[in-house]
């Protein structure tokens, strides 16, 4: 079985957002995905809305965009439609990588064949997989570019984690991580990174072997942080927590797009095994400490503050952002990084102010749905 | 022989603690036996009540039933408060079709029963009163069955919301009709109007004042679930007792507290406290006593009319939900199940019948037999209906 890499226009982008469905009366996770999806199936909206592994989640897929502004506009439109339909069912929708206090054992698997299969295979891990991520797709004109880009982006995974981190609370506790969600994903046997292949042919050889071992059926079985998506002709970055707002989701996509533009046009580096020697250290540091993390540069072994390294990266991307008409987006990320605050900081502040995780969940859903709140 | 006057007389008197403990243990047994037959636990509690009540072994005399009133009031208080908190005004405001469903559900149930009884030549006022009582679904049954099944979803939410609303409608309709009964007896407006007005306004006002204090108290306590739990139980028991002492309606007062505590809590000071195991104790008592209060003696004579009453009431509710349900965003196929889930009638109806007959004995003689027989039947099949509906709808939680 050989995977054909569909050609797609380079630097196009799209995002998938996994979202939380909450009950209005206590802001715990609801089980109404099917009813909400049925309603959304009847109203017009751009993009697609799909079920996810448990009945407390839905996934928004944007359409394909060349520019940041159209992506952001589309996400805001879909946001309004989804929020409106949810309200008719007395539900709330929230961003954030984890629900602050739900109990995983209360979750129910969304009844499709694939999700039932995952429950049979993974047991409680499947229900603990009720965490919410943003996936960013970047179009590549061929498989070799995709493989190269995946290796290059691995250096920036900590940046994506620190920028998107929004899962400080898990099962009713402060985890001390800025992103606790990635810990839930690390438990899966096929999580991690793509092996150090150098071309699409080499990748295919690897995939065929894994397929012959019957370890995997399709690309879907790899839960890698970044993976190729040959049927779309994209690479897919999967480490981001779903941000608290769709605006932030669009900003993250713009960052990924600018990085891709930089690497595929300038080709400044070659993929080396060193990238993956520091990978898990850097990833953990980013999950745990966010912008304050220690970051080891795989190319020169120098230690730096992750926030500083991100600022340097964003500055280096400036000319590419001009070409992609996303300078405003990258400047906004630059400003946010300078303050060293991300969505996790916001969530912790809300807990301090309100005193309960139910309130945190309510406030984060207000933020996502664009509702004003009195307190 | 020395006098053994320190020894108690035998058998020992059934003091309230002994009674409470016994009822709990018997109810528990009944509930577990019911589980063996895949029945809802509350059906088990009820059957224990029937078995030990005046109809059965007669252990629970009418006197004891009266004395246990305090436990029943506390249980009802907890349930009505909880149910009131499920009445989300914002939801009704955003989803107008849901609002229409709620109005129609109460109105159609009333009309169906009213015209049905008129067809069988019951006098208009009696028919209206019986129909008004039939508007209400049993708050205790739907809430406890939903809890027992850990049921969640659109059908569950709507069932609880509609029950809260139809309970309010039922009470107000009955209270509004009572003066007309008085008038029929040639009493003047001056004698007949003040009492229902006092009950309605008094209950609402008390509910308003209590909910104000609940919210202030909660704000002062801060977000600590254990403290808020004690505060709420204290407030509810106090309010249930106060309403009883002031001759107000425990139902309306506590429902008002629940509704206002939810909808006036703009600053979100009140936490979503679960009554959990503590509440469960009172609910066992509630249903054992409800079972003991059931009347089957007149059932054979009015079986047909009571059956018609049940069927018409169901058809009225079902029609409203079938017409408006889809428009309000209910998924296809769920309307029928929602109608079935609203079948239960219980203690609330009995209380309203008693209120009516105490003011107007002739009503008791004529129609209370029909309503009470219908209640007796629905107490037994209602929990099963609700359980069936929630399970069929796929909203029951997984067994643990």
XYZ file of C-alpha atoms in Angstrom:
775
model
C 0.000 0.000 0.000
C 1.608 3.217 -1.220
C 0.376 6.625 -0.151
C -0.005 9.103 -2.983
C 0.743 12.683 -1.920
C -1.957 14.843 -3.476
C -0.543 18.049 -4.820
C -1.986 21.150 -3.229
C -1.142 24.842 -3.649
C 1.797 25.618 -1.379
C 1.137 27.749 1.721
C -2.617 27.357 1.645
C -3.951 26.739 5.113
C -6.913 25.391 6.998
C -7.676 24.664 10.629
C -9.628 22.110 12.630
C -10.878 23.115 16.051
C -12.076 20.600 18.629
C -14.557 22.345 20.880
C -16.207 21.694 24.228
C -19.977 21.424 24.553
C -21.113 22.543 28.005
C -24.407 22.357 29.872
C -25.725 25.778 30.796
C -26.696 25.036 34.355
C -23.377 23.824 35.760
C -20.964 24.276 32.844
C -19.904 20.651 33.010
C -19.452 18.842 29.708
C -22.737 17.942 28.010
C -23.578 14.929 25.890
C -25.458 16.709 23.123
C -23.055 16.495 20.185
C -25.549 14.566 18.041
C -28.391 17.046 18.596
C -26.126 20.016 17.988
C -24.708 18.482 14.816
C -28.217 17.738 13.577
C -29.168 21.384 13.993
C -25.969 22.639 12.404
C -26.662 20.323 9.483
C -29.774 22.354 8.732
C -28.277 25.842 8.723
C -25.911 27.377 6.213
C -22.350 27.953 7.304
C -18.916 27.833 5.695
C -16.601 24.930 6.474
C -17.729 21.712 8.110
C -18.766 20.546 11.572
C -18.073 16.946 12.577
C -18.388 14.617 15.554
C -15.347 13.766 17.660
C -14.513 10.841 19.894
C -16.893 11.624 22.786
C -20.388 13.072 22.828
C -19.092 16.215 24.528
C -17.069 17.417 21.561
C -17.530 18.786 18.085
C -14.919 19.643 15.504
C -15.042 22.684 13.227
C -13.157 22.437 9.949
C -12.447 25.624 8.050
C -12.275 25.666 4.282
C -8.942 26.218 2.531
C -7.476 29.722 2.655
C -4.569 31.545 1.141
C -4.748 34.516 3.444
C -5.031 35.027 7.170
C -7.807 37.628 6.960
C -10.251 35.422 5.062
C -9.570 32.543 7.429
C -10.190 34.744 10.470
C -13.423 36.085 8.953
C -14.686 32.630 8.153
C -13.922 31.334 11.639
C -15.793 34.257 13.178
C -18.799 33.545 10.974
C -18.862 29.856 11.871
C -18.379 30.776 15.510
C -21.554 32.892 15.470
C -23.591 30.179 13.762
C -22.443 27.467 16.156
C -22.974 29.680 19.203
C -26.493 30.540 18.067
C -27.524 26.932 17.464
C -25.990 25.842 20.760
C -27.996 28.460 22.624
C -31.246 27.149 21.168
C -30.423 23.840 22.849
C -29.356 25.604 26.057
C -25.770 24.578 25.487
C -22.551 26.513 25.628
C -19.473 26.121 23.476
C -16.005 26.730 24.810
C -12.450 26.746 23.559
C -9.555 25.611 25.716
C -7.475 22.456 25.593
C -9.179 20.750 28.510
C -12.409 21.035 30.409
C -11.439 22.276 33.863
C -13.354 19.800 35.998
C -15.160 17.071 34.086
C -14.521 13.468 35.103
C -13.306 11.334 32.216
C -15.333 8.337 33.400
C -18.572 10.265 32.741
C -17.787 10.606 29.071
C -19.567 8.590 26.427
C -18.110 7.597 23.100
C -19.799 9.103 20.053
C -21.444 6.109 18.392
C -19.581 5.634 15.114
C -17.720 2.479 14.130
C -14.337 4.137 14.303
C -14.854 5.655 17.756
C -16.246 2.386 19.121
C -13.183 0.649 17.733
C -10.936 3.185 19.483
C -12.729 2.562 22.786
C -12.272 -1.201 22.412
C -8.618 -0.753 21.577
C -7.557 1.970 23.974
C -9.932 1.487 26.922
C -9.962 4.412 29.312
C -7.441 6.293 27.204
C -10.198 6.806 24.637
C -12.389 8.611 27.185
C -9.440 10.516 28.603
C -8.925 11.659 25.033
C -11.719 14.176 25.688
C -9.180 16.960 25.255
C -9.459 19.671 22.690
C -6.850 20.559 20.125
C -6.382 22.772 17.139
C -4.909 21.184 14.038
C -3.333 23.420 11.412
C -2.976 22.208 7.823
C -0.436 23.785 5.505
C -0.520 22.913 1.812
C 2.627 21.510 0.174
C 3.236 21.084 -3.531
C 4.825 17.637 -3.076
C 5.582 14.946 -0.544
C 9.295 15.741 -0.327
C 8.496 19.321 0.672
C 6.059 17.993 3.263
C 8.664 15.694 4.806
C 11.233 18.488 4.891
C 8.781 20.944 6.387
C 7.762 18.531 9.136
C 11.364 18.193 10.251
C 11.915 21.941 10.160
C 8.747 22.691 12.115
C 9.719 20.259 14.869
C 12.080 22.941 16.192
C 9.063 25.230 16.572
C 6.716 22.847 18.317
C 7.476 24.494 21.697
C 6.441 27.837 20.185
C 3.071 26.477 19.159
C 2.596 24.921 22.575
C 3.425 28.098 24.483
C 1.274 30.280 22.210
C -1.806 28.061 22.313
C -1.559 26.623 25.846
C -5.026 26.636 27.417
C -5.306 23.488 29.511
C -3.910 24.316 32.944
C -6.787 22.534 34.705
C -7.615 18.879 34.383
C -10.188 16.800 36.308
C -10.750 19.622 38.769
C -7.120 20.363 39.614
C -4.475 22.849 38.577
C -1.893 20.638 36.879
C 0.924 23.235 37.114
C 1.334 22.683 33.353
C 0.284 25.380 30.897
C -0.768 22.579 28.552
C -1.828 19.414 30.341
C -3.610 18.197 27.231
C -0.460 16.934 25.557
C 0.143 14.575 28.473
C -3.122 12.823 27.588
C -1.875 12.343 24.041
C 1.567 11.072 24.999
C -0.093 8.001 26.497
C -0.956 6.630 23.061
C 1.487 4.093 21.658
C 1.649 5.738 18.237
C 2.160 9.270 19.496
C 5.456 11.115 19.125
C 7.174 12.209 15.959
C 7.610 11.093 12.396
C 10.864 9.151 11.960
C 13.798 10.903 10.358
C 12.992 10.091 6.735
C 14.296 12.423 4.054
C 11.890 12.058 1.175
C 8.355 10.992 0.411
C 9.653 7.718 -1.006
C 11.479 6.988 2.228
C 8.365 7.873 4.145
C 6.333 5.513 2.034
C 8.816 2.717 2.637
C 8.405 3.305 6.372
C 4.635 3.425 6.141
C 4.449 0.254 4.068
C 6.559 -1.571 6.611
C 4.339 -0.449 9.487
C 1.347 -1.466 7.434
C 2.825 -4.894 6.738
C 3.453 -5.325 10.457
C -0.253 -4.513 10.770
C 0.571 -1.875 13.370
C -1.274 0.753 11.365
C -4.121 0.699 8.876
C -3.891 4.285 7.698
C -2.233 7.586 8.500
C -5.032 8.197 11.000
C -3.439 5.687 13.367
C -0.381 7.859 13.898
C -0.960 10.379 16.682
C 2.177 12.344 15.842
C 2.680 15.977 16.779
C 3.121 16.816 13.089
C 2.114 14.386 10.393
C 1.721 14.424 6.663
C -1.821 14.238 5.339
C -1.226 12.897 1.834
C -4.887 12.849 0.775
C -5.124 16.595 1.401
C -1.590 17.351 0.242
C -0.821 19.018 3.567
C 1.201 18.703 6.697
C -0.818 18.849 9.905
C 0.438 20.461 13.123
C -1.427 18.851 16.010
C 0.189 20.135 19.198
C -1.883 23.251 19.747
C -4.536 23.385 22.451
C -7.755 24.816 21.041
C -7.367 28.505 21.910
C -10.056 30.305 23.873
C -11.055 32.365 20.816
C -11.297 31.711 17.085
C -9.227 34.860 16.523
C -6.300 33.240 18.275
C -6.807 30.106 16.196
C -6.432 32.167 13.032
C -3.278 33.838 14.413
C -1.688 30.454 15.055
C -2.459 29.383 11.497
C -0.833 32.554 10.194
C 2.295 31.753 12.233
C 2.446 28.228 10.789
C 1.953 29.563 7.289
C 4.772 32.099 7.666
C 7.112 29.416 9.033
C 6.319 27.164 6.071
C 6.959 30.038 3.681
C 10.301 30.779 5.326
C 11.541 27.189 5.312
C 10.326 26.139 1.879
C 11.551 29.292 0.173
C 14.842 29.851 1.973
C 15.684 26.200 2.842
C 18.030 27.485 5.568
C 18.730 24.114 7.238
C 18.972 20.403 6.634
C 17.098 17.905 8.778
C 19.439 16.338 11.329
C 18.959 13.734 14.075
C 19.845 16.475 16.573
C 16.385 17.955 16.021
C 14.897 14.961 17.760
C 17.489 14.664 20.514
C 16.271 17.896 22.081
C 12.674 17.437 20.963
C 11.101 15.820 24.005
C 13.012 18.028 26.425
C 11.840 21.182 24.677
C 8.304 19.901 24.316
C 8.026 19.069 27.999
C 9.509 22.404 29.032
C 6.981 24.262 26.880
C 4.023 22.250 28.238
C 5.138 22.797 31.781
C 6.370 26.394 31.767
C 5.025 28.024 28.593
C 6.906 31.149 27.547
C 9.130 30.831 30.631
C 10.439 27.450 29.467
C 14.068 26.697 28.851
C 14.668 26.065 25.164
C 17.652 24.232 23.684
C 18.477 25.172 20.157
C 19.149 21.882 18.331
C 21.513 23.538 15.867
C 23.946 25.181 18.283
C 23.181 23.587 21.690
C 22.578 27.040 23.188
C 20.017 27.435 25.951
C 17.561 30.301 25.716
C 14.291 31.473 27.157
C 11.488 30.118 24.969
C 9.684 33.466 24.836
C 12.869 35.187 23.663
C 13.455 32.557 21.020
C 9.859 32.954 19.819
C 10.248 36.722 19.556
C 13.442 36.268 17.541
C 11.628 33.778 15.298
C 8.657 36.078 14.732
C 10.994 38.926 13.818
C 12.852 36.717 11.357
C 9.523 35.850 9.718
C 8.544 39.481 9.125
C 9.438 39.614 5.395
C 7.558 36.392 4.782
C 4.553 37.744 6.625
C 4.633 40.716 4.259
C 4.521 38.357 1.289
C 1.605 36.470 2.858
C -0.195 39.642 3.977
C -0.178 38.479 7.569
C 2.089 41.076 9.196
C -0.706 42.284 11.443
C -1.238 38.745 12.713
C 2.410 38.133 13.457
C 2.752 41.511 15.154
C -0.145 40.606 17.386
C 1.608 37.374 18.371
C 4.779 39.359 18.973
C 2.930 41.686 21.355
C 1.339 38.767 23.186
C 4.660 37.002 23.552
C 6.219 40.166 24.926
C 3.658 40.185 27.752
C 4.377 36.470 28.400
C 0.657 35.859 28.844
C -1.263 33.108 27.097
C -4.740 31.565 27.462
C -3.573 29.484 30.420
C -2.605 32.665 32.254
C -6.083 34.046 31.545
C -7.756 30.888 32.849
C -5.730 30.929 36.059
C -6.614 34.588 36.577
C -10.303 33.783 36.182
C -10.067 31.080 38.845
C -8.403 33.517 41.189
C -11.124 36.110 40.594
C -14.171 33.855 40.633
C -13.106 31.137 43.018
C -14.621 28.160 41.230
C -13.871 26.060 38.182
C -17.558 26.136 37.173
C -17.128 29.880 36.772
C -13.921 29.397 34.824
C -15.761 27.098 32.403
C -18.615 29.589 32.121
C -16.272 32.502 31.489
C -14.256 30.608 28.906
C -17.429 29.707 27.048
C -18.586 33.333 27.198
C -15.284 34.324 25.688
C -15.530 31.800 22.863
C -19.158 32.594 22.072
C -18.492 36.330 22.219
C -20.998 36.904 25.035
C -20.652 39.765 27.460
C -20.777 38.768 31.102
C -21.632 40.668 34.224
C -19.021 39.067 36.410
C -41.185 -8.403 94.101
C -39.585 -5.005 93.388
C -41.320 -2.784 90.913
C -39.724 -2.848 87.479
C -41.086 0.526 86.421
C -37.852 1.433 84.695
C -38.802 -1.062 82.028
C -40.551 0.390 79.000
C -43.994 -0.580 77.966
C -43.987 -2.961 75.073
C -43.988 -2.660 72.154
C -41.938 0.563 72.236
C -43.693 3.658 70.968
C -42.958 4.585 67.386
C -41.111 7.836 68.037
C -40.082 9.957 65.059
C -36.451 8.701 65.057
C -37.575 5.076 65.134
C -40.065 5.786 62.407
C -37.538 7.637 60.264
C -34.970 4.893 60.602
C -37.443 2.127 59.894
C -38.847 3.850 56.847
C -35.347 4.347 55.506
C -34.377 0.732 55.977
C -37.599 -0.593 54.530
C -37.391 1.796 51.620
C -33.795 0.819 50.972
C -34.781 -2.840 50.877
C -37.651 -2.109 48.534
C -35.395 -0.072 46.256
C -32.807 -2.853 45.995
C -35.486 -5.465 45.340
C -36.888 -3.217 42.601
C -33.434 -3.046 41.026
C -33.417 -6.845 40.791
C -36.444 -6.573 38.541
C -34.937 -3.681 36.579
C -37.524 -1.315 38.050
C -36.634 2.209 39.155
C -35.690 2.355 42.823
C -38.500 4.758 43.604
C -41.014 2.147 42.483
C -39.515 -0.051 45.187
C -39.926 2.692 47.796
C -43.536 3.198 46.744
C -44.374 -0.473 46.932
C -42.895 -0.656 50.422
C -45.182 2.246 51.323
C -48.187 0.481 49.858
C -47.250 -2.737 51.660
C -46.887 -1.134 55.082
C -49.540 1.539 54.591
C -53.235 1.468 55.478
C -54.014 -0.444 52.290
C -51.511 -3.176 53.164
C -50.314 -4.330 56.578
C -51.408 -1.109 58.231
C -48.124 -0.552 60.090
C -48.119 3.013 58.853
C -51.333 4.393 60.294
C -52.875 7.616 59.054
C -51.610 9.181 62.287
C -48.029 8.189 61.518
C -48.380 9.420 57.971
C -49.400 12.777 59.352
C -46.463 12.823 61.760
C -43.998 12.119 58.999
C -45.231 15.197 57.177
C -42.106 17.089 58.201
C -39.820 14.651 56.378
C -42.029 14.822 53.328
C -41.939 18.615 53.318
C -38.153 18.645 53.544
C -37.845 16.148 50.700
C -40.272 18.059 48.539
C -38.444 21.266 49.380
C -35.129 19.848 48.162
C -36.709 18.525 44.987
C -38.676 21.653 44.140
C -35.700 23.886 44.754
C -33.547 21.738 42.489
C -36.231 21.659 39.823
C -36.755 25.401 40.044
C -33.092 25.871 39.293
C -33.608 23.998 36.025
C -36.094 26.594 34.843
C -33.768 28.710 32.784
C -35.472 31.904 31.718
C -32.663 32.689 29.271
C -33.313 29.465 27.415
C -37.023 30.254 27.065
C -36.188 33.750 25.889
C -33.761 32.520 23.237
C -35.881 29.604 22.101
C -39.403 30.971 21.631
C -40.692 27.689 20.275
C -39.669 26.037 23.500
C -41.654 28.651 25.354
C -44.599 27.878 23.084
C -44.134 24.158 23.778
C -44.274 24.772 27.507
C -47.447 26.850 27.308
C -49.130 24.427 24.918
C -48.112 21.393 26.931
C -49.938 22.738 29.974
C -52.877 24.180 28.028
C -53.532 21.114 25.868
C -53.363 18.743 28.844
C -55.916 20.934 30.610
C -58.253 21.136 27.607
C -58.058 17.441 26.775
C -59.014 16.413 30.302
C -61.577 19.184 30.703
C -63.516 18.403 27.543
C -63.202 14.688 28.201
C -64.786 15.009 31.626
C -67.430 17.358 30.292
C -68.301 14.715 27.717
C -68.946 12.334 30.622
C -71.223 14.977 32.145
C -69.099 16.154 34.999
C -70.016 19.706 36.014
C -67.781 22.374 34.423
C -66.058 23.514 37.603
C -65.288 20.022 38.792
C -63.972 19.063 35.383
C -61.854 22.208 35.293
C -60.391 21.544 38.703
C -59.548 17.935 37.897
C -58.034 19.055 34.600
C -55.974 21.745 36.314
C -54.535 19.197 38.720
C -53.669 17.001 35.745
C -51.492 19.687 34.177
C -48.675 18.904 36.579
C -46.067 16.225 36.071
C -44.580 14.843 39.265
C -41.422 16.869 39.986
C -40.110 14.245 42.379
C -40.471 11.344 39.972
C -38.868 12.966 36.931
C -36.021 14.467 38.924
C -35.208 11.305 40.835
C -35.504 8.978 37.859
C -33.208 11.319 35.896
C -30.764 11.283 38.826
C -30.895 7.533 39.225
C -30.171 6.981 35.539
C -27.611 9.803 35.471
C -29.522 10.929 32.443
C -28.279 13.876 30.396
C -29.305 15.451 27.140
C -31.954 17.472 25.379
C -34.851 15.244 26.368
C -33.819 15.201 30.030
C -33.347 18.963 30.135
C -36.685 19.615 28.479
C -38.480 17.118 30.683
C -37.224 18.938 33.780
C -37.970 22.373 32.354
C -41.498 21.427 31.258
C -42.167 19.814 34.625
C -41.117 22.942 36.477
C -43.399 25.024 34.266
C -46.405 22.719 34.313
C -46.190 22.430 38.105
C -46.431 26.193 38.360
C -49.327 26.303 35.889
C -51.161 23.538 37.714
C -50.875 25.217 41.056
C -51.977 28.605 39.793
C -54.890 27.171 37.847
C -56.115 25.203 40.832
C -55.738 28.166 43.130
C -57.576 30.412 40.697
C -60.423 27.920 40.361
C -61.031 27.495 44.064
C -62.870 30.825 44.505
C -65.314 29.819 41.806
C -66.119 26.691 43.773
C -66.866 28.895 46.748
C -69.018 31.119 44.598
C -71.025 28.119 43.498
C -71.864 27.689 47.150
C -73.274 31.217 47.101
C -70.487 32.675 49.138
C -69.593 36.253 48.172
C -66.385 37.378 46.507
C -65.324 39.060 49.712
C -65.133 35.710 51.511
C -63.745 33.676 48.645
C -61.059 35.790 47.049
C -58.698 36.637 49.918
C -57.619 33.068 50.689
C -56.215 32.088 47.253
C -54.772 35.555 46.834
C -53.024 35.224 50.180
C -51.609 31.816 49.262
C -50.359 32.862 45.863
C -48.941 36.254 46.695
C -47.665 35.116 50.077
C -45.848 32.137 48.589
C -44.322 34.226 45.824
C -43.244 36.953 48.203
C -41.747 34.488 50.674
C -39.909 32.806 47.817
C -38.591 36.153 46.640
C -37.357 37.174 50.080
C -35.739 33.805 50.740
C -34.004 33.726 47.354
C -32.661 37.217 48.036
C -31.154 35.979 51.302
C -29.859 32.799 49.691
C -27.941 34.835 47.122
C -26.581 37.292 49.687
C -25.573 34.464 51.992
C -23.883 32.602 49.125
C -21.968 35.736 48.123
C -20.759 36.118 51.679
C -19.754 32.452 52.022
C -17.793 32.492 48.783
C -17.269 29.582 46.426
C -17.044 26.783 48.933
C -19.262 23.907 48.031
C -19.391 22.297 51.481
C -20.551 25.520 53.152
C -22.970 26.409 50.395
C -24.445 22.923 50.707
C -25.190 23.402 54.404
C -26.551 26.875 53.759
C -28.894 25.613 51.048
C -30.208 22.677 53.034
C -30.747 24.985 55.985
C -32.580 27.533 53.875
C -34.730 24.921 52.198
C -35.772 23.146 55.375
C -36.433 26.482 57.044
C -38.478 27.719 54.101
C -40.489 24.528 53.792
C -41.321 24.777 57.497
C -42.079 28.471 57.294
C -44.395 28.023 54.319
C -46.289 25.331 56.202
C -46.576 27.518 59.349
C -47.825 30.489 57.344
C -50.404 28.320 55.546
C -48.635 29.027 52.280
C -47.876 26.595 49.500
C -44.641 24.692 50.054
C -44.651 23.939 46.338
C -44.842 27.483 45.057
C -42.549 28.892 47.722
C -39.695 26.465 47.126
C -40.136 26.425 43.372
C -39.967 30.230 43.463
C -36.795 30.139 45.534
C -35.209 27.736 43.042
C -36.285 29.692 39.981
C -35.213 33.063 41.370
C -31.966 31.791 42.887
C -31.075 30.634 39.386
C -32.357 33.529 37.338
C -31.498 36.448 39.626
C -27.979 35.200 40.307
C -26.426 37.694 37.912
C -23.075 37.584 39.635
C -22.983 33.781 39.731
C -22.490 33.508 43.448
C -24.484 30.323 43.971
C -22.689 27.110 43.120
C -24.267 24.131 41.371
C -24.518 22.142 44.610
C -25.594 18.502 44.331
C -27.692 17.128 47.152
C -26.184 13.684 46.671
C -26.413 11.064 49.373
C -27.881 13.387 51.981
C -30.819 14.229 49.761
C -31.274 10.590 48.878
C -32.259 9.845 52.492
C -35.226 12.153 52.317
C -36.278 10.942 48.908
C -36.609 7.383 50.209
C -38.932 8.652 52.925
C -40.876 10.752 50.466
C -41.773 7.836 48.259
C -42.445 5.362 51.044
C -44.921 7.858 52.460
C -46.363 8.551 49.016
C -46.923 4.825 48.613
C -48.600 4.639 52.011
C -50.942 7.441 50.987
C -52.165 5.812 47.805
C -55.874 4.992 47.588
C -56.945 1.934 45.723
C -60.297 1.396 47.430
C -62.379 3.467 45.038
C -60.386 2.428 41.995
C -62.736 -0.307 40.802
C -65.743 2.055 40.685
C -63.984 4.785 38.752
C -61.463 2.723 36.822
C -62.880 3.685 33.445
C -62.977 7.417 34.090
C -59.582 7.346 35.765
C -58.214 5.538 32.738
C -59.749 8.107 30.418
C -58.276 10.851 32.577
C -54.795 9.372 32.176
C -55.144 8.795 28.452
C -56.565 12.254 27.696
C -53.959 13.967 29.827
C -51.238 12.091 27.989
C -52.740 12.882 24.580
C -52.965 16.582 25.410
C -49.330 16.735 26.444
C -48.202 14.622 23.515
C -50.087 16.737 20.987
C -48.390 19.918 22.189
C -44.950 18.349 22.110
C -45.506 16.751 18.709
C -46.670 20.060 17.244
C -44.040 22.350 18.765
C -41.196 19.985 19.662
C -39.483 19.911 16.280
C -39.735 23.685 15.946
C -38.010 24.072 19.299
C -35.090 21.967 18.121
C -36.066 18.555 19.450
C -34.586 15.769 17.342
C -36.933 13.591 15.276
C -38.419 10.765 17.297
C -37.785 12.401 20.650
C -41.176 14.122 20.907
C -43.046 10.900 21.655
C -40.499 9.892 24.270
C -40.610 13.308 25.888
C -44.398 13.004 26.159
C -44.040 9.595 27.792
C -41.463 10.917 30.238
C -43.969 13.543 31.426
C -46.563 10.945 32.420
C -45.890 10.701 36.190
C -48.292 12.264 38.685
C -47.772 12.094 42.385
C -47.951 13.667 45.797
C -48.301 17.131 44.379
C -51.639 16.161 42.838
C -52.761 14.559 46.074
C -52.008 17.762 47.957
C -54.028 19.778 45.470
C -56.967 17.386 45.714
C -56.825 17.654 49.481
C -56.737 21.453 49.303
C -59.766 21.415 47.061
C -61.758 18.936 49.115
C -61.004 20.603 52.416
C -62.490 23.823 51.084
C -65.231 22.138 49.194
C -66.111 18.663 50.455
C -68.510 17.915 47.638
C -65.650 18.007 45.179
C -63.913 15.422 47.260
C -66.824 13.109 47.046
C -67.315 13.427 43.293
C -64.031 13.887 41.562
C -61.284 13.243 44.034
C -61.933 9.539 43.605
C -61.155 9.862 39.911
C -58.054 11.986 40.349
C -56.702 9.986 43.261
C -57.223 6.731 41.417
C -55.439 8.137 38.401
C -52.607 9.220 40.679
C -52.445 5.767 42.229
C -52.092 4.195 38.802
C -49.582 6.778 37.605
C -47.485 6.523 40.747
C -46.892 2.929 39.772
C -46.442 3.224 36.023
C -45.106 6.796 35.868
C -41.555 6.057 37.022
C -41.401 3.172 34.579
C -42.593 5.415 31.769
C -39.981 8.053 32.541
C -37.234 5.468 32.833
C -38.294 3.882 29.553
C -38.314 7.233 27.767
C -34.893 8.325 29.007
C -33.334 4.979 28.192
C -34.888 4.823 24.741
C -33.665 8.323 24.068
C -30.137 7.130 24.810
C -29.721 9.732 27.531
C -29.250 7.413 30.489
C -25.674 7.184 31.725
C -23.666 4.013 31.421
C -24.117 1.499 34.218
C -21.334 1.557 36.749
